[in-house]
């Protein structure tokens, strides 16, 4: 780690994690220096084990790190690693000496062990086995594997995946989940070892059994940090590696893969993708895989797992018609699935079919108010591109009538302007919104009519509508802002009304809102030439609010 700097740590961690790591320098303990690594414990929300690897192949200055905190487990260089790195940098002068001492210790230990007579070495190993249960289990696994004792390896794997030693009241709590995952990880190592020693067939058998046992165990483990998910992914990789080495019967493998995908036994814990096995399955196995997937889907067309498998296979094979058949078997009532089909057909350059499916989506939707807006947008874009402007306006009109929102109004306006018929469409749309406003007077949020007129930049009409049918405070504020230059007296009345209730509230957000209104009130008085009235208003307000120091400071900052 010669030459490592704080800048390198910042580059590894990013500015935020680096700054947060500065606050953990006093939390680092138990620093141990090896020839190519440094380990320590960092006490944060929990107790975390961290390790910096020196002279690695990645990262600035060849430094990488691992930490068992949630952020570190995602592969990030976390604040705990920053704290350890900074601690090491503080000892940079002594680091070469410590690394040399670690190398010397390792060489001395190796020389001593190499010189021990066989019996003494066996005695030492037996003592360590008696003291360390985890070591005993690892060696038992190696011994069973070396003997070709599949039953013995299976028994050890079962023990390693057993949650009972870690479960309190039948459940492995968060604090014990890491220890259980570490133990279960030894089963994964054993399975990989079988493949490496030329016994891939046994590795296939045991990896499948381990997946099932892990899935059962996961139901009783608080895996908030995802330890079991990582182990499940590792088992999936080990199974694939074993299959590539052993080359099992393609048909049997295809049947197992489909059963695993549809069985839902591990709830996604291993996340095996059958297509990852294409090189192992070959043409024969892939044919069986597709046949089984089709049979399963035909038997349960709305099954989530069956649909996912069929969709995956169809996409991989470029079979658009099969993919559409899968989607069409369970059409959403709001037209969303129709849109998905249309986009798939567009990707396949079948634009006419895509348009028919999109139009069918509109027809199939019972209530146009519930239709997926993206489907309406898609169709109108297609109509516009084809010069069918009247069709686009008609669809936008129908959608607006069903869902009288500001967005639907805006989309109708855009379509009608493109077709040069907005005045007539606007008159009809405003008639509907005016009727809605009269029926909904006093409801929370204010009428869409006011929003539509404001969006049309017809402030006078919006003001008249608000006065006739009511408006929300937010709408009145917008109205006052837009008309302050032309009707300052009316705007002033709005601002004063909105400011009054804020004077009885506290909090910085309230104060910022109030000061914004005060600035608008001042502008209105300036336009009206009533400066003295504003001065009197602010003086009275300051006297009444003088105990609100943050408000007073904010008013001072704005010259109020």
XYZ file of C-alpha atoms in Angstrom:
560
model
C 0.000 0.000 0.000
C 2.976 2.250 -0.511
C 1.909 5.633 -1.839
C -1.763 5.303 -0.856
C -3.323 8.679 -0.016
C -6.535 10.071 1.340
C -7.371 11.078 -2.235
C -7.192 7.413 -3.249
C -9.605 6.461 -0.469
C -11.939 9.238 -1.556
C -11.808 7.911 -5.129
C -12.657 4.406 -3.945
C -15.464 5.439 -1.598
C -16.887 8.586 -3.146
C -17.150 11.924 -1.397
C -20.119 11.055 0.830
C -18.801 7.758 2.199
C -15.365 9.297 2.661
C -16.754 12.177 4.744
C -18.838 9.790 6.824
C -15.810 7.557 7.354
C -14.024 10.446 9.079
C -16.479 10.092 11.930
C -15.567 6.446 12.530
C -11.843 6.762 13.247
C -12.401 6.218 16.973
C -14.568 3.162 16.239
C -11.741 1.110 14.692
C -10.270 -1.586 16.924
C -8.362 -4.855 16.695
C -6.236 -3.834 13.720
C -4.213 -6.778 12.420
C -1.674 -6.426 9.608
C -0.765 -9.288 7.310
C 1.555 -9.395 4.341
C -1.159 -8.427 1.861
C -4.108 -7.494 4.047
C -5.240 -5.465 7.029
C -8.266 -6.437 9.101
C -10.103 -4.716 11.936
C -13.427 -4.351 13.669
C -15.424 -1.144 13.243
C -18.253 -0.426 15.646
C -21.095 1.348 13.857
C -24.809 0.578 14.039
C -23.583 -2.984 14.477
C -20.162 -4.579 14.883
C -18.629 -4.929 11.418
C -15.593 -6.880 10.244
C -13.567 -5.053 7.588
C -10.601 -6.068 5.478
C -8.367 -4.110 3.130
C -6.498 -6.181 0.577
C -3.168 -4.735 -0.465
C -1.531 -5.047 -3.882
C -4.839 -6.187 -5.388
C -5.664 -6.022 -9.054
C -8.397 -3.389 -8.792
C -8.769 0.073 -7.394
C -6.324 2.952 -6.865
C -2.886 1.811 -5.698
C -4.057 -1.801 -5.988
C -6.248 -1.632 -2.853
C -9.640 -3.305 -2.505
C -11.839 -3.805 0.513
C -14.613 -5.891 1.972
C -16.994 -5.104 4.821
C -19.945 -7.092 6.123
C -22.169 -4.036 6.563
C -25.223 -3.963 4.217
C -23.675 -1.277 1.985
C -20.345 -3.074 1.845
C -22.040 -6.376 1.007
C -23.331 -4.731 -2.185
C -19.718 -4.371 -3.299
C -19.254 -0.746 -2.225
C -16.194 0.751 -0.557
C -18.050 1.860 2.581
C -17.380 4.341 5.375
C -16.044 1.557 7.624
C -13.371 0.725 5.037
C -12.542 4.424 4.797
C -12.043 4.522 8.579
C -9.696 1.524 8.447
C -7.814 2.996 5.477
C -7.294 6.278 7.306
C -6.178 4.392 10.405
C -3.600 2.536 8.321
C -2.422 5.777 6.733
C -1.841 7.174 10.209
C 0.553 4.252 10.768
C 2.190 4.411 7.314
C 5.731 4.660 8.713
C 5.387 1.417 10.634
C 3.379 -0.428 7.961
C 6.364 -1.865 5.996
C 7.799 -3.213 9.235
C 4.458 -4.748 10.238
C 4.042 -6.384 6.817
C 7.551 -7.814 6.953
C 6.865 -9.113 10.444
C 3.692 -10.813 9.137
C 5.661 -12.440 6.299
C 8.285 -13.617 8.743
C 5.638 -15.096 11.041
C 4.008 -16.928 8.147
C 7.348 -18.326 6.987
C 8.285 -19.353 10.507
C 4.947 -21.095 10.988
C 5.248 -22.893 7.669
C 8.789 -23.993 8.462
C 7.758 -25.235 11.894
C 4.793 -27.189 10.559
C 6.890 -28.665 7.769
C 9.433 -29.899 10.293
C 6.972 -31.586 12.642
C 6.970 -35.399 12.682
C 3.784 -36.924 11.314
C 2.478 -37.961 14.746
C 3.038 -34.534 16.266
C 1.315 -32.890 13.317
C -1.662 -35.241 13.669
C -1.821 -34.545 17.399
C -1.876 -30.802 16.692
C -4.663 -31.145 14.127
C -6.709 -33.311 16.508
C -6.343 -30.680 19.243
C -7.527 -27.960 16.876
C -10.458 -30.099 15.751
C -11.492 -30.646 19.366
C -11.419 -26.903 20.023
C -12.990 -25.651 16.775
C -16.294 -27.182 15.701
C -16.323 -25.326 12.395
C -12.864 -26.650 11.496
C -13.961 -30.161 12.420
C -16.938 -29.935 10.102
C -14.843 -28.631 7.229
C -12.345 -31.461 7.603
C -15.112 -34.039 7.947
C -16.508 -32.832 4.653
C -13.112 -33.096 2.982
C -12.595 -36.565 4.372
C -16.000 -37.806 3.227
C -15.425 -36.314 -0.205
C -11.990 -37.887 -0.504
C -13.436 -41.303 0.403
C -16.166 -40.945 -2.180
C -18.659 -41.120 0.687
C -21.662 -39.334 -0.795
C -23.841 -40.319 2.159
C -21.290 -38.807 4.531
C -21.055 -35.569 2.542
C -24.840 -35.383 2.369
C -25.088 -35.821 6.144
C -22.559 -33.014 6.733
C -24.380 -30.728 4.258
C -27.633 -31.356 6.079
C -25.985 -30.449 9.391
C -24.527 -27.262 7.944
C -27.899 -26.140 6.611
C -29.767 -26.974 9.806
C -31.054 -23.775 11.458
C -31.871 -25.299 14.846
C -28.511 -24.482 16.527
C -29.074 -20.794 15.703
C -32.831 -20.585 16.195
C -34.377 -19.100 19.276
C -37.977 -20.109 19.671
C -37.795 -21.727 16.243
C -36.543 -18.608 14.391
C -33.093 -17.299 13.480
C -33.047 -13.635 14.444
C -31.191 -10.899 12.567
C -28.237 -10.960 14.962
C -27.630 -14.668 14.305
C -28.327 -14.737 10.565
C -24.719 -13.971 9.583
C -23.362 -16.826 11.714
C -25.854 -19.249 10.183
C -24.992 -18.071 6.659
C -21.267 -18.527 7.365
C -21.884 -22.093 8.471
C -24.182 -22.832 5.531
C -21.522 -21.431 3.217
C -19.317 -24.398 4.083
C -21.868 -26.638 2.358
C -21.441 -24.566 -0.796
C -17.660 -24.921 -0.568
C -18.011 -28.691 -0.224
C -20.247 -28.924 -3.292
C -17.824 -26.882 -5.354
C -15.041 -29.095 -4.082
C -16.806 -32.160 -5.421
C -16.857 -30.686 -8.911
C -13.227 -29.701 -8.639
C -12.222 -33.236 -7.616
C -13.950 -34.833 -10.603
C -17.215 -35.782 -8.928
C -19.545 -33.362 -10.683
C -22.431 -35.868 -10.769
C -22.463 -35.923 -6.968
C -22.200 -32.122 -6.926
C -25.351 -31.878 -9.063
C -27.269 -34.118 -6.665
C -26.103 -32.309 -3.546
C -26.561 -28.789 -4.941
C -30.199 -29.553 -5.722
C -30.742 -30.957 -2.264
C -28.960 -27.977 -0.718
C -31.221 -25.586 -2.636
C -34.273 -27.292 -1.198
C -32.865 -27.294 2.346
C -31.841 -23.637 2.074
C -35.322 -22.688 0.874
C -36.846 -24.457 3.870
C -34.362 -22.780 6.212
C -35.020 -19.319 4.730
C -38.564 -19.432 6.069
C -37.112 -19.326 9.589
C -34.321 -16.762 9.103
C -34.356 -12.966 9.248
C -32.303 -12.439 6.093
C -32.569 -8.646 6.018
C -28.970 -8.299 4.839
C -29.385 -10.844 2.040
C -26.860 -13.432 3.230
C -29.042 -16.356 2.190
C -29.749 -14.728 -1.156
C -26.003 -14.670 -1.835
C -25.716 -18.290 -0.751
C -28.629 -19.251 -3.008
C -26.962 -17.553 -5.963
C -23.775 -19.410 -5.137
C -25.600 -22.747 -5.131
C -27.138 -21.910 -8.510
C -23.668 -21.168 -9.920
C -22.275 -24.367 -8.396
C -25.098 -26.397 -9.964
C -24.459 -24.863 -13.391
C -20.706 -25.489 -13.110
C -21.349 -29.104 -12.113
C -23.725 -29.599 -15.042
C -21.161 -28.218 -17.455
C -18.568 -30.614 -16.058
C -20.767 -33.723 -15.812
C -22.976 -33.201 -18.889
C -26.117 -34.901 -17.487
C -28.862 -36.307 -19.692
C -30.348 -33.264 -21.544
C -33.950 -34.416 -21.161
C -33.587 -35.084 -17.442
C -31.903 -31.708 -16.929
C -34.657 -29.927 -18.884
C -37.340 -31.592 -16.755
C -35.567 -30.563 -13.552
C -35.120 -26.973 -14.737
C -38.787 -26.601 -15.654
C -39.864 -28.198 -12.385
C -37.584 -25.873 -10.444
C -38.820 -22.802 -12.332
C -42.492 -23.658 -11.870
C -42.351 -25.266 -8.455
C -41.756 -22.044 -6.560
C -39.947 -24.053 -3.895
C -37.165 -21.552 -3.243
C -39.193 -18.343 -3.778
C -36.534 -16.918 -6.098
C -33.701 -17.641 -3.676
C -31.523 -19.233 -6.371
C -33.042 -17.393 -9.346
C -32.014 -20.055 -11.859
C -32.495 -19.066 -15.490
C -33.009 -22.194 -17.647
C -31.486 -20.390 -20.631
C -28.154 -20.238 -18.809
C -28.016 -24.000 -19.414
C -28.444 -23.781 -23.183
C -24.886 -24.936 -23.835
C -25.441 -27.973 -21.600
C -28.924 -28.803 -22.869
C -28.063 -28.642 -26.534
C -30.753 -28.906 -29.187
C -32.280 -32.018 -27.617
C -32.594 -30.527 -24.149
C -33.870 -27.166 -25.400
C -36.576 -28.949 -27.392
C -37.729 -30.790 -24.272
C -37.522 -27.568 -22.254
C -39.762 -25.702 -24.689
C -42.257 -28.568 -24.922
C -42.578 -28.791 -21.141
C -42.888 -25.018 -20.799
C -45.677 -24.897 -23.400
C -47.540 -27.772 -21.748
C -47.301 -26.102 -18.354
C -48.475 -22.766 -19.713
C -51.416 -24.291 -21.586
C -52.460 -25.936 -18.346
C -52.274 -22.667 -16.407
C -52.268 -19.669 -18.753
C -52.527 -17.148 -15.943
C -49.871 -18.693 -13.738
C -47.137 -16.161 -13.007
C -44.261 -18.654 -13.172
C -45.629 -20.293 -16.317
C -46.020 -16.914 -18.043
C -42.520 -15.787 -17.078
C -40.931 -18.981 -18.369
C -42.839 -18.871 -21.642
C -42.101 -15.188 -22.147
C -38.402 -15.755 -21.458
C -38.188 -18.614 -23.927
C -40.181 -16.778 -26.589
C -38.040 -13.632 -26.347
C -34.823 -15.620 -26.456
C -36.025 -17.427 -29.556
C -37.391 -14.312 -31.233
C -40.854 -15.924 -31.350
C -43.056 -12.837 -31.313
C -46.322 -14.701 -31.945
C -45.785 -17.000 -28.968
C -44.916 -14.018 -26.802
C -48.116 -12.271 -27.871
C -50.119 -15.398 -27.139
C -48.684 -15.429 -23.601
C -49.622 -11.784 -23.064
C -53.046 -12.174 -24.675
C -53.980 -14.999 -22.324
C -54.283 -12.521 -19.450
C -55.172 -9.064 -20.740
C -55.311 -6.262 -18.195
C -58.696 -4.489 -18.160
C -57.095 -1.044 -18.561
C -55.362 -1.790 -21.878
C -51.835 -1.951 -20.460
C -51.221 -5.464 -21.845
C -52.506 -4.391 -25.259
C -49.899 -1.616 -25.205
C -47.169 -4.095 -24.264
C -48.160 -6.283 -27.213
C -48.202 -3.284 -29.546
C -44.688 -2.300 -28.537
C -43.406 -5.861 -29.040
C -44.942 -5.844 -32.512
C -43.364 -2.478 -33.250
C -39.992 -3.904 -32.274
C -40.642 -6.743 -34.724
C -41.494 -4.134 -37.422
C -45.129 -5.234 -37.600
C -46.606 -1.773 -37.217
C -50.037 -2.565 -38.688
C -50.551 -5.405 -36.208
C -49.323 -3.126 -33.436
C -51.896 -0.468 -34.318
C -54.714 -3.019 -34.353
C -53.780 -4.255 -30.892
C -53.613 -0.723 -29.515
C -57.038 0.139 -30.949
C -58.397 -3.099 -29.548
C -57.114 -2.018 -26.144
C -59.323 1.086 -26.302
C -62.322 -0.962 -27.399
C -61.792 -3.620 -24.734
C -61.599 -1.085 -21.895
C -65.057 -0.886 -20.333
C -64.513 2.532 -18.773
C -62.327 4.949 -20.737
C -61.649 6.792 -17.492
C -59.687 3.739 -16.333
C -57.647 3.231 -19.511
C -53.868 3.323 -19.313
C -53.014 6.876 -20.381
C -49.853 5.575 -22.035
C -52.055 3.578 -24.434
C -53.948 6.738 -25.400
C -50.649 8.572 -25.889
C -49.316 5.728 -28.040
C -52.366 5.710 -30.307
C -52.437 9.468 -30.689
C -48.752 9.483 -31.610
C -49.426 6.823 -34.227
C -52.420 8.765 -35.581
C -50.372 11.941 -35.719
C -47.501 10.251 -37.557
C -49.978 8.861 -40.093
C -51.674 12.241 -40.622
C -54.883 11.029 -38.952
C -55.250 14.224 -36.920
C -59.033 14.027 -36.641
C -58.753 10.532 -35.125
C -56.228 11.803 -32.604
C -58.537 14.669 -31.601
C -61.518 12.325 -31.310
C -59.611 9.971 -29.010
C -58.292 12.841 -26.898
C -61.812 14.274 -26.679
C -63.303 10.971 -25.562
C -60.537 10.491 -23.003
C -60.991 14.010 -21.650
C -64.734 13.520 -21.300
C -64.129 10.314 -19.367
C -61.302 11.700 -17.223
C -61.652 15.453 -16.854
C -58.200 16.261 -15.528
C -55.784 19.071 -16.342
C -53.466 16.607 -18.094
C -56.287 15.288 -20.309
C -57.213 18.911 -21.121
C -53.613 19.728 -22.057
C -53.339 16.672 -24.312
C -56.650 17.531 -26.005
C -55.438 21.082 -26.591
C -52.193 19.862 -28.192
C -54.028 17.474 -30.514
C -56.684 20.068 -31.459
C -54.107 22.754 -32.171
C -52.268 20.331 -34.452
C -55.579 19.755 -36.268
C -56.385 23.500 -36.247
C -59.667 23.066 -34.369
C -58.826 24.149 -30.840
C -61.349 27.035 -30.420
C -64.320 24.710 -30.943
C -62.830 21.913 -28.846
C -61.931 24.396 -26.096
C -65.463 25.722 -25.890
C -66.850 22.218 -25.456
C -64.218 21.227 -22.906
C -64.719 24.363 -20.803
C -68.478 23.817 -20.807
C -67.929 20.405 -19.223
C -65.422 21.764 -16.707
C -67.729 24.659 -15.787
C -70.558 22.216 -15.080
C -68.181 20.132 -12.944
C -67.078 23.221 -11.004
C -70.669 24.206 -10.231
C -71.433 20.727 -8.921
C -68.225 20.453 -6.884
C -68.152 23.836 -5.152
C -66.297 23.717 -1.848
C -64.467 20.451 -2.537
C -60.793 20.129 -1.611
C -58.270 20.922 -4.340
C -60.243 23.434 -6.356
C -61.947 22.925 -9.729
C -60.066 21.759 -12.808
C -61.735 24.652 -14.618
C -59.500 27.177 -12.860
C -56.367 25.136 -13.567
C -57.317 24.789 -17.234
C -57.919 28.502 -17.671
C -54.676 29.316 -15.900
C -52.847 26.837 -18.141
C -54.428 28.612 -21.130
C -52.946 31.846 -19.699
C -56.462 33.293 -19.565
C -56.040 34.834 -16.127
C -59.122 37.067 -16.255
C -61.398 34.155 -17.116
C -59.726 32.058 -14.416
C -60.326 34.799 -11.844
C -63.985 35.044 -12.804
C -64.348 31.264 -12.570
C -62.662 31.183 -9.164
C -64.926 33.949 -7.882
C -68.015 32.177 -9.206
C -67.338 28.548 -8.221
C -64.487 28.783 -5.705
C -60.815 27.837 -5.831
C -58.177 26.319 -3.585
C -55.615 28.467 -1.772
C -52.940 27.251 -4.211
C -55.093 28.326 -7.149
C -55.770 31.722 -5.611
C -52.026 32.190 -5.027
C -51.315 31.391 -8.678
C -54.101 33.718 -9.778
C -52.703 36.537 -7.638
C -49.181 35.961 -8.969
C -50.365 36.048 -12.599
C -52.583 39.127 -12.234
C -50.578 41.210 -9.735
C -49.401 43.608 -12.412
C -52.891 44.327 -13.782
C -55.077 44.034 -10.675
C -52.783 44.654 -7.669
C -55.637 45.450 -5.274
C -57.336 42.116 -5.898
C -54.000 40.279 -5.634
C -53.208 42.116 -2.374
C -56.454 40.906 -0.830
C -55.553 37.331 -1.720
C -52.041 37.586 -0.291
C -53.277 39.126 2.970
C -55.868 36.382 3.384
C -53.288 33.653 2.781
C -50.738 35.233 5.131
C -53.062 35.624 8.113
C -53.296 31.927 9.178
C -49.528 31.509 8.795
C -48.928 34.065 11.546
C -50.429 31.574 14.010
C -48.073 28.744 12.953
C -44.411 27.974 13.580
C -41.626 26.221 11.701
C -39.029 27.296 9.156
C -41.098 26.095 6.216
C -44.012 28.203 7.409
C -41.728 31.202 7.852
C -40.346 30.865 4.317
C -43.889 30.696 2.922
C -44.935 33.732 4.966
C -41.924 35.816 3.876
C -42.651 34.926 0.231
C -46.176 36.282 0.694
C -44.834 39.402 2.412
C -42.628 40.140 -0.588
C -45.669 39.831 -2.847
C -47.685 42.064 -0.517
C -44.925 44.676 -0.656
C -44.932 44.565 -4.451
C -48.702 45.139 -4.527
C -48.407 48.141 -2.205
C -45.630 49.533 -4.406
C -47.869 49.239 -7.468
C -50.740 50.889 -5.585
C -48.526 53.632 -4.151
C -49.475 52.745 -0.563
C -45.990 52.318 0.912
C -47.038 53.652 4.322
C -49.760 51.029 4.607
C -47.188 48.280 4.018
C -44.809 49.780 6.581
C -47.593 49.860 9.177
C -48.556 46.261 8.325
C -45.010 44.956 8.699
C -44.448 46.921 11.932
C -47.578 45.425 13.475
C -46.558 41.960 12.269
C -43.048 42.261 13.712
C -44.407 43.366 17.067
C -46.777 40.409 17.247
C -44.199 37.866 15.965
C -41.050 39.157 17.693
C -40.491 35.935 19.676
C -40.097 33.933 16.453
C -36.384 34.551 16.034
C -35.993 32.578 12.822
C -38.856 34.489 11.247
C -37.341 37.818 12.324
C -33.957 36.777 10.906
C -35.540 35.730 7.613
C -37.449 39.015 7.352
C -34.217 40.921 8.013
C -32.467 38.987 5.248
C -35.154 40.133 2.794
C -35.284 43.711 3.984
C -38.769 43.412 5.473
